[in-house]
């Protein structure tokens, strides 16, 4: 037995107490202080632009939350991912947790310990040619790239979370032990093609050196290492020329590695139950030679001990992916979107893997791979075990370079960022180097399945990336020409669904309905119509609300400055022509006949002073001015004051005429002129109509337009191109006899409640989807060119879901913009968390694919348009949820994630 093995045996019998704290040197404390000072200096310039500076770093540092370990300050450059590092981990653990993307060819080495010194561990690595003779044992380890290690660590963490959620895990902490640094020197002889490794006690902390003795002890069981990284093969491939020689004259390479050991218990008896991870975070070449690693041949400065994983690494492993992002100044919108994407299944695995191989540097629509590299670097930092928030400065800088709209420190829309980011990542990672041209063919009666598949193949021929694989689906779009009924069907890809809320698909309109029956007072009605509806929709809603009769119709007109500004006559006229601040009246009257022309009465107090709502009626049996007076008094009758209110004013009134027979409603119209000369004034007749000569009538647009009551007046004397306008001059006496305030009351179509909180609305996400898929006419600005009519037509459009993606992103359109107003809708949208079933909305039934989804992330917006704040809810494990509020990450109850702030929903297929 060697001296080294004997020392191990004695140490197992008499274990030593932990000496880590006692071995902290002054130099270590000095380096820690330097890191702290450097961090504070790096935060000085952007101090004014950062939100909650002290809360991010002081409050979190003293947080006693059980899931979050105490944090230290750490610079981003401490985790430099420019060159991918290599890790050593248990081979059995890798086999259990590896995925399809991790499987690769490896080189097997047998490691034996040949040390006779207490101060140095000497290891010999022998390459095994017959790998099939080596079974899977507990003393086998794997050398893997950093991406494989991160993905394996993530799967291990996810697996533990799911087991814990099912309540089948023991009470013991099931996590990886403490991480510690270890200095290793590797020597390679080209003549003998052998690898030797040395671990010196002088170059390592004593406790760490003793743990290394446990790791590499081969006295009882041999140690095997599988190299899946391809790094050791570079020793054999490099040229012999230019290498230094040892005392025997052989060419030797000497490489210094700084390993991060995810440490082991104080004793190890070769039972295979312990786990370790070695992180080659830095590879350096000593003065005796250089070696090409990770594409670099530069000599590196002396080793620096990376001790940022010391302490609560156990809890860090169990909280992988729960790292916050610092707010750099109104960058909460960016942080919210990033956290949702950073927890998107398969997308995380992709960027933790060898995604560099899929970057398309030749795509003119891409960003030279810079956006993908920046995002991948940031995502890896979020999944590396660490305890403090990350400042995404590099990513923001790259984002601003390619999207200037996101530069600076103004607040932006997280959905707009998400749309740009997904599109940019797709172009940077597009596997298609040269996009072929495909002419779009018409369906020509072919089955939808055949046409849809053809469209999808053409799309994939030009667009093929991880983003397309996960996030893109397919619409069926049907257009129908209103003139020739031509039907056009196309199948278009989509990246996300932008669902309108009911408040954005419908419009509330308030109008005043004025009847011409001489009995009914004006009434104000509020109706709901499609936002992109037509006059036909409005008249239909009003007809239902006012119980319109079969022989009645509505004439809709806009009132401006007490005159009819315009009349809406075309049933297909868009309601977009009616603004919210307009004042609109609907005149209720008998249906049009050729013998009853319209007439408009406008009211005037004194010369050229108009007031009130114009009144409209139909003239029938016109023979003289008294007939005009009669029609006016009929429609004005509902506004008359009660007799007792005006009896004093009318007691000695002169010049008021009345019909000879009160039992006859209108009298003998054929003799109106003669009867009018003998009538006297009456108030409160049976028919309720008041005739008075105190009203003067003038026909607008005609010379000497005053209408004389007792002179003949025929229809042929009235204008025929448009309804004639009669100006009614009111005397002071008449103003007191009628309630003219009712004529002055005319509300706007929609009065925005700027300073009053609306009643909270609630709607199902399925209703939002139905509104999105509803058939509707195209707007005047989106006319479709009909190939049959050979001109643009306002066709009707119908969308259907045809192909659903694996990751479904749903955008709730809470922000509405118009020419005059910007608004945010606080409607509460009720959405499923575990079972979003879209099977009834998919036009194409595919039995091989499910149409059910599970929610895993939400981007939330709180506040209004002027500022507001973005956060994110993320599912962690089976049923745990966390609130990502910039740098702060807190566990939340699932019952609390449904709020009116939900803005972008992220679903994955069940």
mmCIF file of C-alpha atoms in Angstrom, residues 203-433:
data_model
loop_
_atom_site.group_PDB
_atom_site.id
_atom_site.type_symbol
_atom_site.label_atom_id
_atom_site.label_comp_id
_atom_site.label_asym_id
_atom_site.label_seq_id
_atom_site.Cartn_x
_atom_site.Cartn_y
_atom_site.Cartn_z
ATOM 1 C CA UNK A 203 -1.692 25.578 -4.581
ATOM 2 C CA UNK A 204 -4.984 24.616 -2.957
ATOM 3 C CA UNK A 205 -6.832 25.206 0.290
ATOM 4 C CA UNK A 206 -6.155 22.345 2.682
ATOM 5 C CA UNK A 207 -9.790 21.242 2.992
ATOM 6 C CA UNK A 208 -10.196 21.283 -0.771
ATOM 7 C CA UNK A 209 -7.029 19.293 -1.240
ATOM 8 C CA UNK A 210 -8.254 16.649 1.186
ATOM 9 C CA UNK A 211 -11.554 16.403 -0.691
ATOM 10 C CA UNK A 212 -9.582 15.951 -3.919
ATOM 11 C CA UNK A 213 -7.862 12.999 -2.258
ATOM 12 C CA UNK A 214 -11.295 11.449 -1.760
ATOM 13 C CA UNK A 215 -12.346 12.158 -5.330
ATOM 14 C CA UNK A 216 -9.353 10.619 -7.061
ATOM 15 C CA UNK A 217 -8.598 7.778 -4.657
ATOM 16 C CA UNK A 218 -8.367 4.616 -6.756
ATOM 17 C CA UNK A 219 -7.117 2.278 -4.041
ATOM 18 C CA UNK A 220 -10.413 0.386 -3.847
ATOM 19 C CA UNK A 221 -12.143 1.110 -7.162
ATOM 20 C CA UNK A 222 -10.632 2.533 -10.341
ATOM 21 C CA UNK A 223 -11.836 5.892 -11.558
ATOM 22 C CA UNK A 224 -13.006 6.264 -15.163
ATOM 23 C CA UNK A 225 -13.560 9.542 -16.997
ATOM 24 C CA UNK A 226 -15.517 9.876 -20.236
ATOM 25 C CA UNK A 227 -14.549 12.904 -22.295
ATOM 26 C CA UNK A 228 -17.586 14.107 -24.257
ATOM 27 C CA UNK A 229 -16.204 17.607 -24.697
ATOM 28 C CA UNK A 230 -13.523 16.766 -27.253
ATOM 29 C CA UNK A 231 -10.989 18.821 -25.333
ATOM 30 C CA UNK A 232 -8.483 16.086 -24.486
ATOM 31 C CA UNK A 233 -8.242 15.027 -28.119
ATOM 32 C CA UNK A 234 -6.641 18.407 -28.856
ATOM 33 C CA UNK A 235 -3.573 17.329 -26.914
ATOM 34 C CA UNK A 236 -3.034 14.545 -29.438
ATOM 35 C CA UNK A 237 -3.745 16.701 -32.501
ATOM 36 C CA UNK A 238 -1.392 19.634 -31.832
ATOM 37 C CA UNK A 239 1.914 19.786 -33.625
ATOM 38 C CA UNK A 240 5.046 18.687 -31.781
ATOM 39 C CA UNK A 241 7.203 21.479 -33.121
ATOM 40 C CA UNK A 242 7.964 24.380 -30.871
ATOM 41 C CA UNK A 243 7.211 22.503 -27.628
ATOM 42 C CA UNK A 244 9.678 22.533 -24.710
ATOM 43 C CA UNK A 245 11.368 19.337 -23.590
ATOM 44 C CA UNK A 246 11.686 17.747 -20.190
ATOM 45 C CA UNK A 247 14.899 16.293 -18.672
ATOM 46 C CA UNK A 248 14.567 13.185 -20.831
ATOM 47 C CA UNK A 249 14.311 15.223 -24.016
ATOM 48 C CA UNK A 250 10.601 14.555 -24.621
ATOM 49 C CA UNK A 251 8.187 17.239 -25.851
ATOM 50 C CA UNK A 252 5.817 18.123 -23.037
ATOM 51 C CA UNK A 253 2.722 20.306 -22.746
ATOM 52 C CA UNK A 254 1.840 21.670 -19.364
ATOM 53 C CA UNK A 255 -1.640 23.132 -18.814
ATOM 54 C CA UNK A 256 -2.937 24.635 -15.596
ATOM 55 C CA UNK A 257 -6.643 24.175 -14.941
ATOM 56 C CA UNK A 258 -8.733 25.863 -12.319
ATOM 57 C CA UNK A 259 -11.532 23.446 -11.521
ATOM 58 C CA UNK A 260 -14.724 24.181 -9.675
ATOM 59 C CA UNK A 261 -15.519 21.058 -7.681
ATOM 60 C CA UNK A 262 -19.091 20.595 -6.615
ATOM 61 C CA UNK A 263 -17.677 19.046 -3.514
ATOM 62 C CA UNK A 264 -18.076 15.739 -1.751
ATOM 63 C CA UNK A 265 -18.612 14.700 1.860
ATOM 64 C CA UNK A 266 -15.589 14.472 4.130
ATOM 65 C CA UNK A 267 -15.323 10.732 3.614
ATOM 66 C CA UNK A 268 -15.714 8.624 0.497
ATOM 67 C CA UNK A 269 -15.535 4.844 0.482
ATOM 68 C CA UNK A 270 -16.046 4.206 -3.213
ATOM 69 C CA UNK A 271 -19.745 3.449 -2.973
ATOM 70 C CA UNK A 272 -20.613 5.596 -5.918
ATOM 71 C CA UNK A 273 -23.308 7.483 -4.070
ATOM 72 C CA UNK A 274 -21.438 10.764 -4.060
ATOM 73 C CA UNK A 275 -21.558 13.313 -6.828
ATOM 74 C CA UNK A 276 -19.140 15.928 -8.011
ATOM 75 C CA UNK A 277 -18.796 18.552 -10.698
ATOM 76 C CA UNK A 278 -15.527 19.991 -11.888
ATOM 77 C CA UNK A 279 -15.680 23.305 -13.733
ATOM 78 C CA UNK A 280 -12.767 24.268 -15.931
ATOM 79 C CA UNK A 281 -13.660 27.942 -15.552
ATOM 80 C CA UNK A 282 -10.187 29.011 -16.614
ATOM 81 C CA UNK A 283 -7.544 27.163 -18.628
ATOM 82 C CA UNK A 284 -4.053 28.582 -18.457
ATOM 83 C CA UNK A 285 -0.733 27.649 -19.982
ATOM 84 C CA UNK A 286 2.380 27.762 -17.849
ATOM 85 C CA UNK A 287 5.656 29.209 -19.037
ATOM 86 C CA UNK A 288 6.739 25.801 -20.312
ATOM 87 C CA UNK A 289 4.351 25.757 -23.281
ATOM 88 C CA UNK A 290 0.998 26.659 -24.808
ATOM 89 C CA UNK A 291 -1.983 24.647 -25.989
ATOM 90 C CA UNK A 292 -4.956 25.469 -28.182
ATOM 91 C CA UNK A 293 -8.185 25.272 -26.164
ATOM 92 C CA UNK A 294 -11.586 26.673 -27.157
ATOM 93 C CA UNK A 295 -10.076 28.140 -30.284
ATOM 94 C CA UNK A 296 -7.492 30.290 -28.457
ATOM 95 C CA UNK A 297 -3.716 29.885 -28.279
ATOM 96 C CA UNK A 298 -3.038 32.890 -26.059
ATOM 97 C CA UNK A 299 -1.223 32.476 -22.783
ATOM 98 C CA UNK A 300 -3.391 33.412 -19.821
ATOM 99 C CA UNK A 301 -2.565 35.373 -16.713
ATOM 100 C CA UNK A 302 -1.981 33.524 -13.428
ATOM 101 C CA UNK A 303 -4.925 31.702 -11.894
ATOM 102 C CA UNK A 304 -7.594 33.506 -9.896
ATOM 103 C CA UNK A 305 -9.608 31.509 -7.415
ATOM 104 C CA UNK A 306 -13.293 31.775 -8.309
ATOM 105 C CA UNK A 307 -14.945 31.384 -4.899
ATOM 106 C CA UNK A 308 -18.377 32.812 -5.675
ATOM 107 C CA UNK A 309 -20.106 29.442 -5.247
ATOM 108 C CA UNK A 310 -19.035 28.910 -1.663
ATOM 109 C CA UNK A 311 -21.686 28.878 1.004
ATOM 110 C CA UNK A 312 -25.281 28.024 0.183
ATOM 111 C CA UNK A 313 -24.708 26.204 -3.080
ATOM 112 C CA UNK A 314 -27.114 23.491 -1.990
ATOM 113 C CA UNK A 315 -30.018 25.906 -1.992
ATOM 114 C CA UNK A 316 -28.690 27.502 -5.183
ATOM 115 C CA UNK A 317 -28.952 24.212 -7.050
ATOM 116 C CA UNK A 318 -32.530 23.793 -5.885
ATOM 117 C CA UNK A 319 -33.369 27.321 -7.066
ATOM 118 C CA UNK A 320 -31.867 27.222 -10.543
ATOM 119 C CA UNK A 321 -33.466 29.793 -12.799
ATOM 120 C CA UNK A 322 -34.713 31.957 -9.914
ATOM 121 C CA UNK A 323 -32.244 34.744 -10.621
ATOM 122 C CA UNK A 324 -33.565 38.285 -10.946
ATOM 123 C CA UNK A 325 -32.609 41.012 -13.408
ATOM 124 C CA UNK A 326 -31.550 44.458 -12.305
ATOM 125 C CA UNK A 327 -33.632 47.390 -13.488
ATOM 126 C CA UNK A 328 -31.276 49.630 -15.464
ATOM 127 C CA UNK A 329 -33.839 52.421 -15.609
ATOM 128 C CA UNK A 330 -37.346 51.690 -16.907
ATOM 129 C CA UNK A 331 -36.197 48.315 -18.222
ATOM 130 C CA UNK A 332 -38.847 46.351 -16.332
ATOM 131 C CA UNK A 333 -40.612 45.735 -19.668
ATOM 132 C CA UNK A 334 -37.483 43.990 -20.935
ATOM 133 C CA UNK A 335 -36.924 42.044 -17.711
ATOM 134 C CA UNK A 336 -40.491 40.750 -17.747
ATOM 135 C CA UNK A 337 -40.272 39.464 -21.325
ATOM 136 C CA UNK A 338 -36.817 37.908 -20.779
ATOM 137 C CA UNK A 339 -37.894 36.002 -17.676
ATOM 138 C CA UNK A 340 -40.857 34.526 -19.548
ATOM 139 C CA UNK A 341 -38.624 33.379 -22.406
ATOM 140 C CA UNK A 342 -35.930 32.183 -19.984
ATOM 141 C CA UNK A 343 -38.446 29.691 -18.580
ATOM 142 C CA UNK A 344 -39.785 28.495 -21.918
ATOM 143 C CA UNK A 345 -39.273 24.720 -22.226
ATOM 144 C CA UNK A 346 -36.946 23.507 -24.986
ATOM 145 C CA UNK A 347 -35.931 27.095 -25.750
ATOM 146 C CA UNK A 348 -33.919 27.029 -22.513
ATOM 147 C CA UNK A 349 -32.385 23.669 -23.401
ATOM 148 C CA UNK A 350 -31.504 24.993 -26.842
ATOM 149 C CA UNK A 351 -29.591 28.021 -25.535
ATOM 150 C CA UNK A 352 -27.934 25.952 -22.824
ATOM 151 C CA UNK A 353 -26.609 23.695 -25.579
ATOM 152 C CA UNK A 354 -24.436 24.191 -28.640
ATOM 153 C CA UNK A 355 -26.639 26.867 -30.165
ATOM 154 C CA UNK A 356 -23.595 28.591 -31.655
ATOM 155 C CA UNK A 357 -23.578 25.960 -34.399
ATOM 156 C CA UNK A 358 -26.967 27.152 -35.671
ATOM 157 C CA UNK A 359 -26.191 30.854 -35.887
ATOM 158 C CA UNK A 360 -26.669 32.153 -39.411
ATOM 159 C CA UNK A 361 -24.067 34.840 -40.026
ATOM 160 C CA UNK A 362 -25.045 35.174 -43.694
ATOM 161 C CA UNK A 363 -28.712 36.082 -43.275
ATOM 162 C CA UNK A 364 -29.233 39.681 -44.482
ATOM 163 C CA UNK A 365 -32.423 39.835 -42.431
ATOM 164 C CA UNK A 366 -30.551 38.770 -39.305
ATOM 165 C CA UNK A 367 -28.249 40.635 -36.978
ATOM 166 C CA UNK A 368 -24.991 38.797 -37.658
ATOM 167 C CA UNK A 369 -25.776 36.454 -34.795
ATOM 168 C CA UNK A 370 -25.137 39.191 -32.242
ATOM 169 C CA UNK A 371 -28.669 39.219 -30.853
ATOM 170 C CA UNK A 372 -28.720 35.422 -30.470
ATOM 171 C CA UNK A 373 -25.306 35.438 -28.791
ATOM 172 C CA UNK A 374 -26.295 38.222 -26.403
ATOM 173 C CA UNK A 375 -29.560 36.500 -25.514
ATOM 174 C CA UNK A 376 -27.911 33.105 -25.125
ATOM 175 C CA UNK A 377 -25.218 34.588 -22.890
ATOM 176 C CA UNK A 378 -27.846 36.261 -20.706
ATOM 177 C CA UNK A 379 -30.004 33.148 -20.504
ATOM 178 C CA UNK A 380 -27.047 31.024 -19.414
ATOM 179 C CA UNK A 381 -26.231 33.487 -16.660
ATOM 180 C CA UNK A 382 -29.805 33.209 -15.438
ATOM 181 C CA UNK A 383 -29.469 29.422 -15.132
ATOM 182 C CA UNK A 384 -26.001 29.234 -13.576
ATOM 183 C CA UNK A 385 -26.213 28.761 -9.777
ATOM 184 C CA UNK A 386 -25.701 32.254 -8.365
ATOM 185 C CA UNK A 387 -27.229 34.405 -5.707
ATOM 186 C CA UNK A 388 -27.506 37.951 -6.965
ATOM 187 C CA UNK A 389 -29.454 39.674 -9.761
ATOM 188 C CA UNK A 390 -27.851 40.127 -13.164
ATOM 189 C CA UNK A 391 -27.459 43.506 -14.840
ATOM 190 C CA UNK A 392 -28.409 42.882 -18.513
ATOM 191 C CA UNK A 393 -26.390 45.814 -19.859
ATOM 192 C CA UNK A 394 -24.756 43.928 -22.723
ATOM 193 C CA UNK A 395 -28.057 42.554 -23.943
ATOM 194 C CA UNK A 396 -29.714 45.970 -23.757
ATOM 195 C CA UNK A 397 -26.849 47.523 -25.692
ATOM 196 C CA UNK A 398 -27.137 44.913 -28.452
ATOM 197 C CA UNK A 399 -30.898 45.353 -28.494
ATOM 198 C CA UNK A 400 -30.592 49.114 -28.895
ATOM 199 C CA UNK A 401 -28.065 48.704 -31.714
ATOM 200 C CA UNK A 402 -30.543 46.764 -33.845
ATOM 201 C CA UNK A 403 -33.773 48.330 -32.543
ATOM 202 C CA UNK A 404 -33.197 52.023 -31.773
ATOM 203 C CA UNK A 405 -36.764 52.323 -30.495
ATOM 204 C CA UNK A 406 -35.626 50.445 -27.391
ATOM 205 C CA UNK A 407 -32.600 52.654 -26.746
ATOM 206 C CA UNK A 408 -32.475 55.048 -23.830
ATOM 207 C CA UNK A 409 -34.371 54.604 -20.609
ATOM 208 C CA UNK A 410 -37.976 55.213 -21.601
ATOM 209 C CA UNK A 411 -40.763 52.773 -20.818
ATOM 210 C CA UNK A 412 -41.803 50.478 -23.670
ATOM 211 C CA UNK A 413 -44.260 47.714 -24.425
ATOM 212 C CA UNK A 414 -43.126 44.229 -23.382
ATOM 213 C CA UNK A 415 -45.150 42.648 -26.182
ATOM 214 C CA UNK A 416 -43.458 44.839 -28.795
ATOM 215 C CA UNK A 417 -40.078 43.827 -27.408
ATOM 216 C CA UNK A 418 -41.140 40.195 -27.405
ATOM 217 C CA UNK A 419 -42.260 40.377 -31.038
ATOM 218 C CA UNK A 420 -38.966 41.940 -32.125
ATOM 219 C CA UNK A 421 -36.889 39.536 -30.047
ATOM 220 C CA UNK A 422 -38.572 36.390 -31.342
ATOM 221 C CA UNK A 423 -38.316 37.592 -34.918
ATOM 222 C CA UNK A 424 -34.673 38.618 -34.450
ATOM 223 C CA UNK A 425 -33.737 35.316 -32.817
ATOM 224 C CA UNK A 426 -35.439 33.464 -35.655
ATOM 225 C CA UNK A 427 -33.449 35.301 -38.319
ATOM 226 C CA UNK A 428 -30.163 34.895 -36.417
ATOM 227 C CA UNK A 429 -30.802 31.171 -35.994
ATOM 228 C CA UNK A 430 -32.422 30.477 -39.357
ATOM 229 C CA UNK A 431 -31.010 27.211 -40.662
ATOM 230 C CA UNK A 432 -31.850 28.235 -44.238
ATOM 231 C CA UNK A 433 -28.810 29.911 -45.792
#
